[in-house]
Amino acid sequence: MTTIGEALIGLLEAHGVDTVFGIPGVHTIELYRGLARSRIRHVTPRHEQGAGFMADGYARASGRPGVAFVITGPGLTNTITAMAQARADSVPMLVISGVNALGSLGKGLGFLHELPDQRGMMEKVALSSRRVTTAAELPEAISEAFEILATARPGPVHIEIPLDVMPLPADGMEPLARRATPDTPDEAAIAEALRLLRAARRPLILAGGGAKRAGAELKALAEALDAPLVTTTNGRGLLFRHPLNVPASPSLKAVRALMAEADLVIAVGTEFGPTDYDMYGDGGLVLPNNLIRIDIDAGQLVRRPAAVSVRSDAGAALARLAAAVVGGRGSSAGAALARATREAAWAEIGPAMQAQVRAVETIRDALPGAIIVGDSTQPVYAANLCYDHDRPGGWFNAATGYGALGFGPPAAIGAALAVPDAPVVCLSGDGGFQFTLPELGAALDAQAPVIFVVWNNRGYREIETSMLDAGVEPVGVSPVPPDFVLIAQAYGLATQRLQDVSSLGGALKKARSTGKPCLIELTVE
């Protein structure tokens, strides 16, 4: 007899899942029954929040949904933070949890790990939450989950299976085919967008995370229009070192000036969130009147109305537009504008942040094509303002959007397992690293060759600076860090201790040559 738990594993395999992140418990034992015999790799984090962040990093690096198995109650509540980060950053994640027996739900009888309304809680965070109560419902639930993740703005999806449902018979279960594909662009919207493009004399393109897998189409349109391209944090890596590229935050005055001078702005896969467009909270962002928006999410298009809204996958819409304006303007004015904006943005961030960006550039240049996964730490904040990466989708962090500390280490593990041929560097501060420090053990278990770089300035220095700027005497911003090198060695990781950024490039190359997880602690003032 095949149980529902065993059938679940087969259905996940059929949908292309090769890795799940989770901590087994008495409420998920039946979900693990078929796992050892499957082709799916199981990775055990040290905390369920780590499972969620690993699934997030796996998804961002690969473009495929990250999958987490967690127990009911505390396992799922521990995962909520990671799910919220994934929702904020449009990351496809499938969380499969247990839940107590059907007959006990909602009765408050005091069962182990009981929540008043687990699914109701999930519906507030996930794009969708579904409970499976019979074997017949399972293929539909799995197919629906992957359909949501593939055909709309991604985010976390939740499926729960009650304890007394997991062991039910489920023989002969076949996966259901996906019933939908991403929508093609509306012809009328494309025609109107083309009319505006042909009339524009100073066009500008804004690209967010929704465009990171449409680099070729974006390049074709930018060159055809001779339009500077501004990339948000999650769009970095697009058009690396291209003359039209402006890898700088729209929160900077230099970039806002470029936006104000444009007579047409094409915004692709970006929600105009304040952590990208108004991170200083000065209210200085003014959306242009002549705006074309391309986004896969209809709800997002409604929130920020535009002259033309194109609901579409970024690549499909950009390809249509680029093909229709092929031939270009034969001008280099766009490149000159982009260069001037890059130079002004670099000057605007000032010497201290420039030094921190150069540290990030050291990582990029020492390990070409690396995936750099950041936490909320000073060099990450600085690079989010002004930094060009050499791999689309290869620069991501939790310092925008939801902003969860502790994201970096587990997300980097997920990324390393998703793209094993790429160097993966986790750049975290000493404060944030302590949130998920035990995941060093998970990296060793999984032999995920992450290079953990700890930027140790002995405290929450970004918060301390903000307190001082606000005239508040700093309190609670100097937690004493442990000896990260000794802790990493206790887990069995190779380590290096640095006192100067100038040594970082060589240390990274040495760490990469081992092919194993390593830790580099860099002490900075």
Short mmCIF file of C-alpha atoms in Angstrom, two decimals:
data_model
loop_
_atom_site.label_atom_id
_atom_site.label_comp_id
_atom_site.label_asym_id
_atom_site.label_seq_id
_atom_site.Cartn_x
_atom_site.Cartn_y
_atom_site.Cartn_z
CA MET A 1 0.00 0.00 0.00
CA THR A 2 1.16 3.51 -0.84
CA THR A 3 0.26 6.14 1.74
CA ILE A 4 -0.57 9.80 1.16
CA GLY A 5 2.82 10.70 2.64
CA GLU A 6 4.61 8.45 0.14
CA ALA A 7 2.44 9.69 -2.74
CA LEU A 8 3.37 13.26 -1.83
CA ILE A 9 7.05 12.53 -2.48
CA GLY A 10 6.26 11.01 -5.87
CA LEU A 11 4.17 14.03 -6.84
CA LEU A 12 6.92 16.43 -5.83
CA GLU A 13 9.41 14.46 -7.95
CA ALA A 14 7.01 14.63 -10.88
CA HIS A 15 6.94 18.42 -10.53
CA GLY A 16 10.74 18.65 -10.68
CA VAL A 17 11.57 18.98 -6.98
CA ASP A 18 15.08 17.71 -6.21
CA THR A 19 15.66 19.21 -2.74
CA VAL A 20 13.55 19.80 0.36
CA PHE A 21 14.60 21.64 3.51
CA GLY A 22 13.11 20.54 6.80
CA ILE A 23 13.32 19.23 10.33
CA PRO A 24 11.32 16.03 10.85
CA GLY A 25 9.10 15.70 13.90
CA VAL A 26 6.36 13.47 15.21
CA HIS A 27 3.86 15.50 13.18
CA THR A 28 5.63 14.86 9.87
CA ILE A 29 7.04 11.34 10.19
CA GLU A 30 4.56 10.00 7.65
CA LEU A 31 5.63 12.64 5.14
CA TYR A 32 9.15 11.21 5.35
CA ARG A 33 8.13 7.59 4.74
CA GLY A 34 8.98 7.65 1.03
CA LEU A 35 11.76 10.24 1.11
CA ALA A 36 14.74 7.91 1.62
CA ARG A 37 13.79 5.90 -1.48
CA SER A 38 13.28 8.97 -3.64
CA ARG A 39 15.61 11.09 -5.74
CA ILE A 40 14.88 14.11 -3.55
CA ARG A 41 17.68 15.37 -1.33
CA HIS A 42 16.73 16.31 2.22
CA VAL A 43 18.68 19.08 3.98
CA THR A 44 18.27 19.53 7.74
CA PRO A 45 18.62 23.10 9.04
CA ARG A 46 19.08 23.83 12.71
CA HIS A 47 15.85 25.85 12.93
CA GLU A 48 12.71 25.97 10.81
CA GLN A 49 13.35 29.62 9.97
CA GLY A 50 16.54 28.34 8.38
CA ALA A 51 14.48 25.87 6.34
CA GLY A 52 12.43 28.73 4.95
CA PHE A 53 15.44 30.91 4.20
CA MET A 54 17.22 27.97 2.53
CA ALA A 55 14.18 27.40 0.33
CA ASP A 56 14.22 31.13 -0.47
CA GLY A 57 17.90 31.13 -1.48
CA TYR A 58 17.42 27.96 -3.52
CA ALA A 59 14.54 29.57 -5.42
CA ARG A 60 16.29 32.90 -6.07
CA ALA A 61 19.40 31.17 -7.39
CA SER A 62 17.65 28.55 -9.52
CA GLY A 63 14.36 30.13 -10.54
CA ARG A 64 12.57 27.00 -9.30
CA PRO A 65 10.36 26.84 -6.20
CA GLY A 66 12.12 26.12 -2.94
CA VAL A 67 10.35 23.50 -0.80
CA ALA A 68 10.25 23.24 3.01
CA PHE A 69 8.80 20.48 5.24
CA VAL A 70 7.89 21.66 8.76
CA ILE A 71 5.84 20.38 11.66
CA THR A 72 2.60 21.91 12.80
CA GLY A 73 2.55 24.67 15.42
CA PRO A 74 6.04 25.94 16.32
CA GLY A 75 7.65 24.53 13.17
CA LEU A 76 5.29 26.52 11.02
CA THR A 77 5.35 29.67 13.14
CA ASN A 78 9.16 29.55 13.02
CA THR A 79 8.90 29.52 9.23
CA ILE A 80 6.58 32.53 8.97
CA THR A 81 9.42 35.08 8.96
CA ALA A 82 11.01 33.40 5.93
CA MET A 83 7.64 33.16 4.21
CA ALA A 84 7.04 36.88 4.77
CA GLN A 85 10.45 37.70 3.27
CA ALA A 86 9.64 35.50 0.27
CA ARG A 87 6.31 37.22 -0.23
CA ALA A 88 7.88 40.67 -0.06
CA ASP A 89 10.52 39.75 -2.64
CA SER A 90 8.30 37.60 -4.91
CA VAL A 91 10.19 34.35 -4.28
CA PRO A 92 8.47 31.03 -5.15
CA MET A 93 8.31 28.84 -2.03
CA LEU A 94 6.21 25.80 -1.17
CA VAL A 95 5.81 25.06 2.55
CA ILE A 96 4.26 21.70 3.41
CA SER A 97 3.32 21.18 7.03
CA GLY A 98 1.50 18.79 9.24
CA VAL A 99 -1.51 19.72 11.35
CA ASN A 100 -3.28 17.88 14.15
CA ALA A 101 -5.94 15.24 13.48
CA LEU A 102 -9.03 16.45 11.64
CA GLY A 103 -11.42 15.81 14.50
CA SER A 104 -9.42 17.97 16.91
CA LEU A 105 -9.02 21.09 14.80
CA GLY A 106 -10.46 24.30 16.20
CA LYS A 107 -11.60 22.72 19.48
CA GLY A 108 -8.81 23.94 21.77
CA LEU A 109 -8.29 20.53 23.38
CA GLY A 110 -4.63 21.12 24.17
CA PHE A 111 -2.99 18.72 21.73
CA LEU A 112 0.76 18.92 21.13
CA HIS A 113 1.70 21.85 18.84
CA GLU A 114 -1.93 22.95 18.62
CA LEU A 115 -2.81 26.35 17.15
CA PRO A 116 -6.28 27.93 17.29
CA ASP A 117 -6.46 28.16 13.48
CA GLN A 118 -3.24 27.20 11.71
CA ARG A 119 -4.59 27.53 8.20
CA GLY A 120 -6.24 30.85 8.99
CA MET A 121 -2.88 32.13 10.20
CA MET A 122 -1.20 30.94 6.99
CA GLU A 123 -3.78 32.63 4.80
CA LYS A 124 -2.53 35.98 6.11
CA VAL A 125 1.04 35.33 4.93
CA ALA A 126 0.90 32.82 2.07
CA LEU A 127 -0.52 33.44 -1.39
CA SER A 128 -2.59 30.31 -0.83
CA SER A 129 -3.15 27.84 2.00
CA ARG A 130 -4.88 24.52 1.40
CA ARG A 131 -5.69 21.56 3.63
CA VAL A 132 -5.63 18.05 2.16
CA THR A 133 -8.25 15.79 3.77
CA THR A 134 -8.45 12.87 1.30
CA ALA A 135 -6.10 11.08 -1.07
CA ALA A 136 -8.06 12.34 -4.04
CA GLU A 137 -7.32 15.95 -3.09
CA LEU A 138 -3.52 15.58 -3.02
CA PRO A 139 -2.68 15.70 -6.78
CA GLU A 140 -4.97 18.71 -7.18
CA ALA A 141 -3.39 20.51 -4.22
CA ILE A 142 0.16 19.96 -5.51
CA SER A 143 -0.73 20.89 -9.08
CA GLU A 144 -2.53 24.04 -7.89
CA ALA A 145 0.48 25.07 -5.79
CA PHE A 146 2.94 24.82 -8.69
CA GLU A 147 0.45 26.53 -10.97
CA ILE A 148 0.26 29.52 -8.63
CA LEU A 149 4.04 29.66 -8.39
CA ALA A 150 4.50 29.52 -12.17
CA THR A 151 1.77 31.75 -13.54
CA ALA A 152 1.53 34.79 -11.28
CA ARG A 153 3.69 36.92 -9.06
CA PRO A 154 5.53 34.32 -6.96
CA GLY A 155 5.53 34.04 -3.22
CA PRO A 156 4.97 31.41 -0.51
CA VAL A 157 2.26 28.75 -0.91
CA HIS A 158 1.21 26.49 1.99
CA ILE A 159 -0.26 22.98 2.08
CA GLU A 160 -1.14 21.25 5.34
CA ILE A 161 -1.92 17.55 5.84
CA PRO A 162 -3.56 16.35 9.08
CA LEU A 163 -1.88 13.64 11.13
CA ASP A 164 -4.67 11.12 10.54
CA VAL A 165 -4.73 11.82 6.79
CA MET A 166 -1.01 11.24 6.08
CA PRO A 167 -1.14 7.42 6.49
CA LEU A 168 -4.31 6.90 4.39
CA PRO A 169 -3.95 4.72 1.26
CA ALA A 170 -3.16 6.53 -1.98
CA ASP A 171 -2.34 3.84 -4.54
CA GLY A 172 -1.99 4.61 -8.24
CA MET A 173 -1.80 8.36 -7.82
CA GLU A 174 -0.74 10.28 -10.94
CA PRO A 175 0.31 13.93 -11.10
CA LEU A 176 -2.04 16.38 -12.76
CA ALA A 177 -0.68 18.47 -15.61
CA ARG A 178 -0.45 22.19 -15.06
CA ARG A 179 -3.49 23.77 -16.59
CA ALA A 180 -2.26 27.26 -17.22
CA THR A 181 0.67 29.12 -18.71
CA PRO A 182 1.71 32.72 -18.05
CA ASP A 183 -0.51 35.22 -19.81
CA THR A 184 0.68 36.73 -23.08
CA PRO A 185 0.71 40.53 -23.28
CA ASP A 186 -2.53 42.24 -24.22
CA GLU A 187 -2.29 43.46 -27.82
CA ALA A 188 -4.01 46.76 -27.15
CA ALA A 189 -1.65 47.52 -24.25
CA ILE A 190 1.39 46.65 -26.36
CA ALA A 191 0.15 48.86 -29.21
CA GLU A 192 -0.35 51.83 -26.85
CA ALA A 193 3.05 51.26 -25.24
CA LEU A 194 4.67 51.26 -28.68
CA ARG A 195 2.96 54.53 -29.54
CA LEU A 196 4.49 56.15 -26.44
CA LEU A 197 7.91 54.60 -27.10
CA ARG A 198 8.06 55.94 -30.65
CA ALA A 199 7.15 59.44 -29.49
CA ALA A 200 9.63 59.54 -26.59
CA ARG A 201 12.88 61.48 -26.90
CA ARG A 202 14.35 60.82 -23.45
CA PRO A 203 13.14 57.35 -22.39
CA LEU A 204 14.33 55.60 -19.23
CA ILE A 205 13.94 51.98 -18.10
CA LEU A 206 13.58 50.87 -14.47
CA ALA A 207 14.15 47.15 -13.86
CA GLY A 208 13.41 45.23 -10.68
CA GLY A 209 13.59 41.61 -9.62
CA GLY A 210 10.77 40.68 -11.98
CA ALA A 211 13.10 41.38 -14.92
CA LYS A 212 16.19 39.48 -13.73
CA ARG A 213 15.59 36.54 -16.09
CA ALA A 214 14.87 38.73 -19.08
CA GLY A 215 18.35 40.18 -19.55
CA ALA A 216 18.59 39.63 -23.31
CA GLU A 217 15.21 41.19 -23.99
CA LEU A 218 15.96 44.11 -21.68
CA LYS A 219 19.28 44.75 -23.41
CA ALA A 220 17.62 44.68 -26.82
CA LEU A 221 14.99 47.25 -25.80
CA ALA A 222 17.44 49.54 -24.00
CA GLU A 223 19.76 49.61 -27.01
CA ALA A 224 16.93 50.11 -29.47
CA LEU A 225 15.65 53.07 -27.45
CA ASP A 226 19.09 54.37 -26.41
CA ALA A 227 17.56 54.41 -22.93
CA PRO A 228 19.49 54.36 -19.65
CA LEU A 229 18.60 51.39 -17.46
CA VAL A 230 18.27 51.81 -13.67
CA THR A 231 18.29 48.56 -11.67
CA THR A 232 16.89 48.10 -8.18
CA THR A 233 18.58 45.79 -5.67
CA ASN A 234 16.94 42.62 -7.02
CA GLY A 235 17.64 43.69 -10.60
CA ARG A 236 21.40 44.02 -10.16
CA GLY A 237 23.54 42.03 -12.55
CA LEU A 238 21.45 42.98 -15.57
CA LEU A 239 23.60 44.63 -18.27
CA PHE A 240 26.80 44.41 -16.23
CA ARG A 241 29.16 47.26 -17.22
CA HIS A 242 26.97 48.17 -20.19
CA PRO A 243 27.21 51.85 -21.19
CA LEU A 244 23.46 52.29 -20.60
CA ASN A 245 23.46 50.64 -17.18
CA VAL A 246 22.88 52.66 -14.00
CA PRO A 247 23.26 50.19 -11.11
CA ALA A 248 22.19 52.69 -8.46
CA SER A 249 19.24 53.11 -6.15
CA PRO A 250 16.29 55.32 -7.14
CA SER A 251 16.50 56.64 -3.57
CA LEU A 252 19.58 58.63 -4.60
CA LYS A 253 19.12 62.21 -5.78
CA ALA A 254 21.23 61.57 -8.87
CA VAL A 255 18.92 58.78 -10.03
CA ARG A 256 15.79 60.74 -9.16
CA ALA A 257 17.08 63.59 -11.30
CA LEU A 258 17.49 61.18 -14.21
CA MET A 259 13.92 59.98 -13.70
CA ALA A 260 12.62 63.56 -13.56
CA GLU A 261 14.34 64.43 -16.85
CA ALA A 262 12.89 61.45 -18.73
CA ASP A 263 9.86 62.05 -20.89
CA LEU A 264 8.88 58.36 -20.68
CA VAL A 265 9.67 55.74 -18.02
CA ILE A 266 9.26 52.00 -18.64
CA ALA A 267 9.11 50.14 -15.31
CA VAL A 268 9.63 46.38 -15.59
CA GLY A 269 9.03 43.99 -12.71
CA THR A 270 9.32 46.58 -9.96
CA GLU A 271 6.74 47.52 -7.34
CA PHE A 272 8.17 50.96 -6.50
CA GLY A 273 8.65 49.83 -2.88
CA PRO A 274 10.04 52.43 -0.47
CA THR A 275 13.11 50.35 0.45
CA ASP A 276 14.24 50.75 -3.15
CA TYR A 277 12.72 54.09 -4.11
CA ASP A 278 12.50 56.03 -0.83
CA MET A 279 14.81 54.32 1.64
CA TYR A 280 15.58 57.61 3.42
CA GLY A 281 11.87 58.27 3.95
CA ASP A 282 12.14 61.79 2.59
CA GLY A 283 9.10 61.46 0.33
CA GLY A 284 11.18 62.59 -2.62
CA LEU A 285 9.93 59.94 -5.04
CA VAL A 286 7.56 61.36 -7.64
CA LEU A 287 6.23 58.86 -10.15
CA PRO A 288 6.37 60.14 -13.72
CA ASN A 289 3.14 61.01 -15.48
CA ASN A 290 4.25 59.23 -18.63
CA LEU A 291 4.77 55.73 -17.23
CA ILE A 292 4.58 52.28 -18.81
CA ARG A 293 4.42 49.42 -16.31
CA ILE A 294 5.12 45.76 -17.14
CA ASP A 295 4.31 43.34 -14.34
CA ILE A 296 2.99 39.80 -14.04
CA ASP A 297 0.72 40.76 -11.12
CA ALA A 298 -2.54 42.52 -11.89
CA GLY A 299 -2.89 43.62 -8.26
CA GLN A 300 0.50 45.29 -8.38
CA LEU A 301 -0.45 47.23 -11.51
CA VAL A 302 -3.56 48.56 -9.77
CA ARG A 303 -1.56 49.80 -6.76
CA ARG A 304 0.61 52.08 -8.89
CA PRO A 305 -1.44 53.20 -11.90
CA ALA A 306 0.34 54.09 -15.12
CA ALA A 307 -0.41 55.57 -18.53
CA VAL A 308 -0.11 52.03 -19.89
CA SER A 309 -0.13 48.85 -17.81
CA VAL A 310 0.98 45.60 -19.45
CA ARG A 311 0.18 42.48 -17.48
CA SER A 312 2.75 39.99 -18.67
CA ASP A 313 5.89 38.05 -17.98
CA ALA A 314 8.75 40.53 -18.37
CA GLY A 315 10.55 38.61 -21.09
CA ALA A 316 7.48 38.21 -23.28
CA ALA A 317 6.48 41.88 -23.13
CA LEU A 318 10.03 43.19 -23.60
CA ALA A 319 10.58 40.92 -26.60
CA ARG A 320 7.45 42.27 -28.27
CA LEU A 321 8.45 45.88 -27.67
CA ALA A 322 12.10 45.42 -28.69
CA ALA A 323 11.13 43.68 -31.93
CA ALA A 324 8.82 46.56 -32.87
CA VAL A 325 11.37 49.32 -32.27
CA VAL A 326 14.33 47.48 -33.77
CA GLY A 327 16.78 49.73 -35.56
CA GLY A 328 17.42 52.09 -32.68
CA ARG A 329 17.86 55.85 -32.64
CA GLY A 330 21.49 55.94 -33.73
CA SER A 331 22.34 58.11 -30.74
CA SER A 332 24.71 57.89 -27.79
CA ALA A 333 22.86 60.43 -25.63
CA GLY A 334 21.51 57.66 -23.42
CA ALA A 335 24.99 56.34 -22.66
CA ALA A 336 26.19 59.84 -21.78
CA LEU A 337 23.26 60.33 -19.41
CA ALA A 338 23.90 56.94 -17.83
CA ARG A 339 27.59 57.68 -17.31
CA ALA A 340 26.88 61.06 -15.74
CA THR A 341 24.31 59.50 -13.40
CA ARG A 342 26.67 56.70 -12.38
CA GLU A 343 29.37 59.22 -11.54
CA ALA A 344 26.97 61.48 -9.62
CA ALA A 345 25.51 58.54 -7.67
CA TRP A 346 28.97 57.31 -6.72
CA ALA A 347 29.96 60.76 -5.49
CA GLU A 348 26.67 61.10 -3.61
CA ILE A 349 27.15 58.04 -1.38
CA GLY A 350 30.42 59.49 0.01
CA PRO A 351 33.80 58.03 0.99
CA ALA A 352 32.67 55.76 3.84
CA MET A 353 30.09 53.93 1.74
CA GLN A 354 32.40 53.91 -1.26
CA ALA A 355 34.93 51.97 0.84
CA GLN A 356 32.24 49.44 1.78
CA VAL A 357 31.17 49.05 -1.87
CA ARG A 358 34.79 48.44 -2.83
CA ALA A 359 34.82 45.55 -0.35
CA VAL A 360 31.87 44.02 -2.18
CA GLU A 361 33.62 44.64 -5.50
CA THR A 362 36.60 42.74 -4.10
CA ILE A 363 34.35 39.71 -3.62
CA ARG A 364 32.94 40.04 -7.14
CA ASP A 365 36.34 40.44 -8.78
CA ALA A 366 38.02 37.65 -6.80
CA LEU A 367 35.24 35.19 -7.68
CA PRO A 368 33.74 36.10 -11.09
CA GLY A 369 30.16 34.94 -11.55
CA ALA A 370 29.65 34.47 -7.83
CA ILE A 371 26.27 34.56 -6.13
CA ILE A 372 26.60 37.00 -3.22
CA VAL A 373 23.89 36.53 -0.61
CA GLY A 374 23.71 39.39 1.85
CA ASP A 375 22.26 40.06 5.25
CA SER A 376 21.41 43.47 6.68
CA THR A 377 24.92 44.79 7.21
CA GLN A 378 26.77 47.98 6.30
CA PRO A 379 28.51 46.89 3.05
CA VAL A 380 25.25 45.35 1.83
CA TYR A 381 23.32 48.56 2.49
CA ALA A 382 26.05 50.52 0.71
CA ALA A 383 26.11 48.21 -2.31
CA ASN A 384 22.32 48.29 -2.58
CA LEU A 385 22.76 52.01 -3.15
CA CYS A 386 25.44 51.82 -5.82
CA TYR A 387 26.99 48.57 -7.06
CA ASP A 388 27.18 46.63 -10.34
CA HIS A 389 27.19 42.84 -10.21
CA ASP A 390 28.38 40.48 -12.94
CA ARG A 391 25.61 37.87 -12.76
CA PRO A 392 21.86 38.52 -13.18
CA GLY A 393 20.12 37.48 -9.99
CA GLY A 394 23.50 36.91 -8.37
CA TRP A 395 23.19 39.77 -5.86
CA PHE A 396 20.34 39.43 -3.37
CA ASN A 397 19.77 40.11 0.29
CA ALA A 398 17.18 40.80 2.95
CA ALA A 399 18.11 44.43 3.45
CA THR A 400 15.15 45.53 1.33
CA GLY A 401 11.48 44.58 1.48
CA TYR A 402 10.63 42.68 4.65
CA GLY A 403 14.18 43.06 5.98
CA ALA A 404 14.67 39.92 8.07
CA LEU A 405 18.00 39.64 9.90
CA GLY A 406 19.63 36.22 9.75
CA PHE A 407 18.60 35.65 6.15
CA GLY A 408 22.09 35.44 4.69
CA PRO A 409 23.65 32.21 6.04
CA PRO A 410 20.75 29.80 5.35
CA ALA A 411 19.78 31.48 2.07
CA ALA A 412 23.37 31.11 0.87
CA ILE A 413 23.24 27.38 1.67
CA GLY A 414 20.10 27.05 -0.43
CA ALA A 415 21.71 28.96 -3.29
CA ALA A 416 24.85 26.80 -3.19
CA LEU A 417 22.79 23.62 -3.44
CA ALA A 418 20.70 25.04 -6.26
CA VAL A 419 23.67 26.16 -8.39
CA PRO A 420 26.58 23.93 -7.35
CA ASP A 421 28.93 25.21 -10.06
CA ALA A 422 28.79 28.86 -8.94
CA PRO A 423 30.85 30.34 -6.12
CA VAL A 424 28.49 31.38 -3.31
CA VAL A 425 29.44 33.99 -0.71
CA CYS A 426 27.38 34.92 2.32
CA LEU A 427 28.13 38.49 3.44
CA SER A 428 26.76 39.06 6.93
CA GLY A 429 27.42 41.33 9.88
CA ASP A 430 28.35 39.98 13.28
CA GLY A 431 24.92 40.93 14.64
CA GLY A 432 22.84 39.33 11.90
CA PHE A 433 25.07 36.27 11.68
CA GLN A 434 24.22 35.38 15.26
CA PHE A 435 20.53 35.07 14.32
CA THR A 436 21.24 31.91 12.30
CA LEU A 437 24.78 31.00 13.38
CA PRO A 438 23.99 27.28 13.93
CA GLU A 439 23.30 26.86 10.21
CA LEU A 440 27.06 26.48 9.82
CA GLY A 441 26.36 22.89 10.83
CA ALA A 442 23.78 22.52 8.09
CA ALA A 443 26.29 23.77 5.52
CA LEU A 444 28.74 21.11 6.63
CA ASP A 445 26.08 18.37 6.65
CA ALA A 446 25.05 19.24 3.10
CA GLN A 447 28.62 19.97 1.96
CA ALA A 448 27.37 23.27 0.58
CA PRO A 449 30.58 25.15 -0.35
CA VAL A 450 29.47 28.53 0.96
CA ILE A 451 32.13 31.06 1.90
CA PHE A 452 30.75 32.85 4.96
CA VAL A 453 32.25 36.34 5.28
CA VAL A 454 31.50 37.91 8.65
CA TRP A 455 31.82 41.71 8.61
CA ASN A 456 32.60 42.11 12.31
CA ASN A 457 32.21 45.67 13.55
CA ARG A 458 31.07 44.47 16.99
CA GLY A 459 27.47 45.52 16.97
CA TYR A 460 24.52 46.84 15.04
CA ARG A 461 26.45 49.79 13.62
CA GLU A 462 23.84 50.76 11.01
CA ILE A 463 21.24 51.08 13.79
CA GLU A 464 23.67 52.92 16.03
CA THR A 465 24.33 55.45 13.26
CA SER A 466 20.58 55.91 12.74
CA MET A 467 20.09 56.52 16.46
CA LEU A 468 22.83 59.11 16.52
CA ASP A 469 21.43 60.83 13.43
CA ALA A 470 18.06 61.01 15.19
CA GLY A 471 19.55 62.45 18.35
CA VAL A 472 18.86 59.26 20.35
CA GLU A 473 21.53 57.96 22.73
CA PRO A 474 22.42 54.47 21.41
CA VAL A 475 21.12 51.62 23.54
CA GLY A 476 21.18 47.89 22.80
CA VAL A 477 23.33 48.15 19.69
CA SER A 478 26.56 46.57 20.94
CA PRO A 479 25.93 42.88 21.66
CA VAL A 480 29.26 41.19 22.27
CA PRO A 481 30.04 38.89 19.36
CA PRO A 482 31.51 35.44 19.91
CA ASP A 483 34.77 34.24 18.39
CA PHE A 484 33.30 33.25 15.02
CA VAL A 485 36.49 31.50 13.95
CA LEU A 486 36.48 29.20 16.98
CA ILE A 487 32.78 28.43 16.53
CA ALA A 488 33.26 27.60 12.85
CA GLN A 489 36.22 25.39 13.72
CA ALA A 490 34.07 23.61 16.29
CA TYR A 491 31.68 22.76 13.46
CA GLY A 492 34.61 21.51 11.38
CA LEU A 493 34.84 24.40 8.91
CA ALA A 494 38.09 25.82 7.56
CA THR A 495 38.57 29.41 8.72
CA GLN A 496 40.60 32.56 8.14
CA ARG A 497 40.80 35.67 10.31
CA LEU A 498 41.46 39.00 8.57
CA GLN A 499 42.18 42.48 9.88
CA ASP A 500 42.10 44.33 6.56
CA VAL A 501 39.91 44.32 3.46
CA SER A 502 43.02 44.28 1.28
CA SER A 503 43.52 40.62 2.24
CA LEU A 504 39.98 39.60 1.34
CA GLY A 505 40.50 38.76 -2.34
CA GLY A 506 43.27 36.26 -1.65
CA ALA A 507 41.36 34.74 1.26
CA LEU A 508 38.30 34.21 -0.95
CA LYS A 509 40.31 32.45 -3.64
CA LYS A 510 41.90 30.20 -1.05
CA ALA A 511 38.52 29.35 0.45
CA ARG A 512 37.01 28.66 -2.97
CA SER A 513 39.83 26.23 -3.81
CA THR A 514 38.80 23.93 -0.95
CA GLY A 515 35.38 23.19 -2.44
CA LYS A 516 33.99 23.10 1.11
CA PRO A 517 32.16 25.51 3.40
CA CYS A 518 34.56 28.02 4.94
CA LEU A 519 34.36 31.06 7.20
CA ILE A 520 36.30 34.30 6.91
CA GLU A 521 36.03 36.76 9.78
CA LEU A 522 36.93 40.33 8.82
CA THR A 523 37.33 42.71 11.74
CA VAL A 524 36.52 46.31 10.78
CA GLU A 525 36.31 49.58 12.64
#
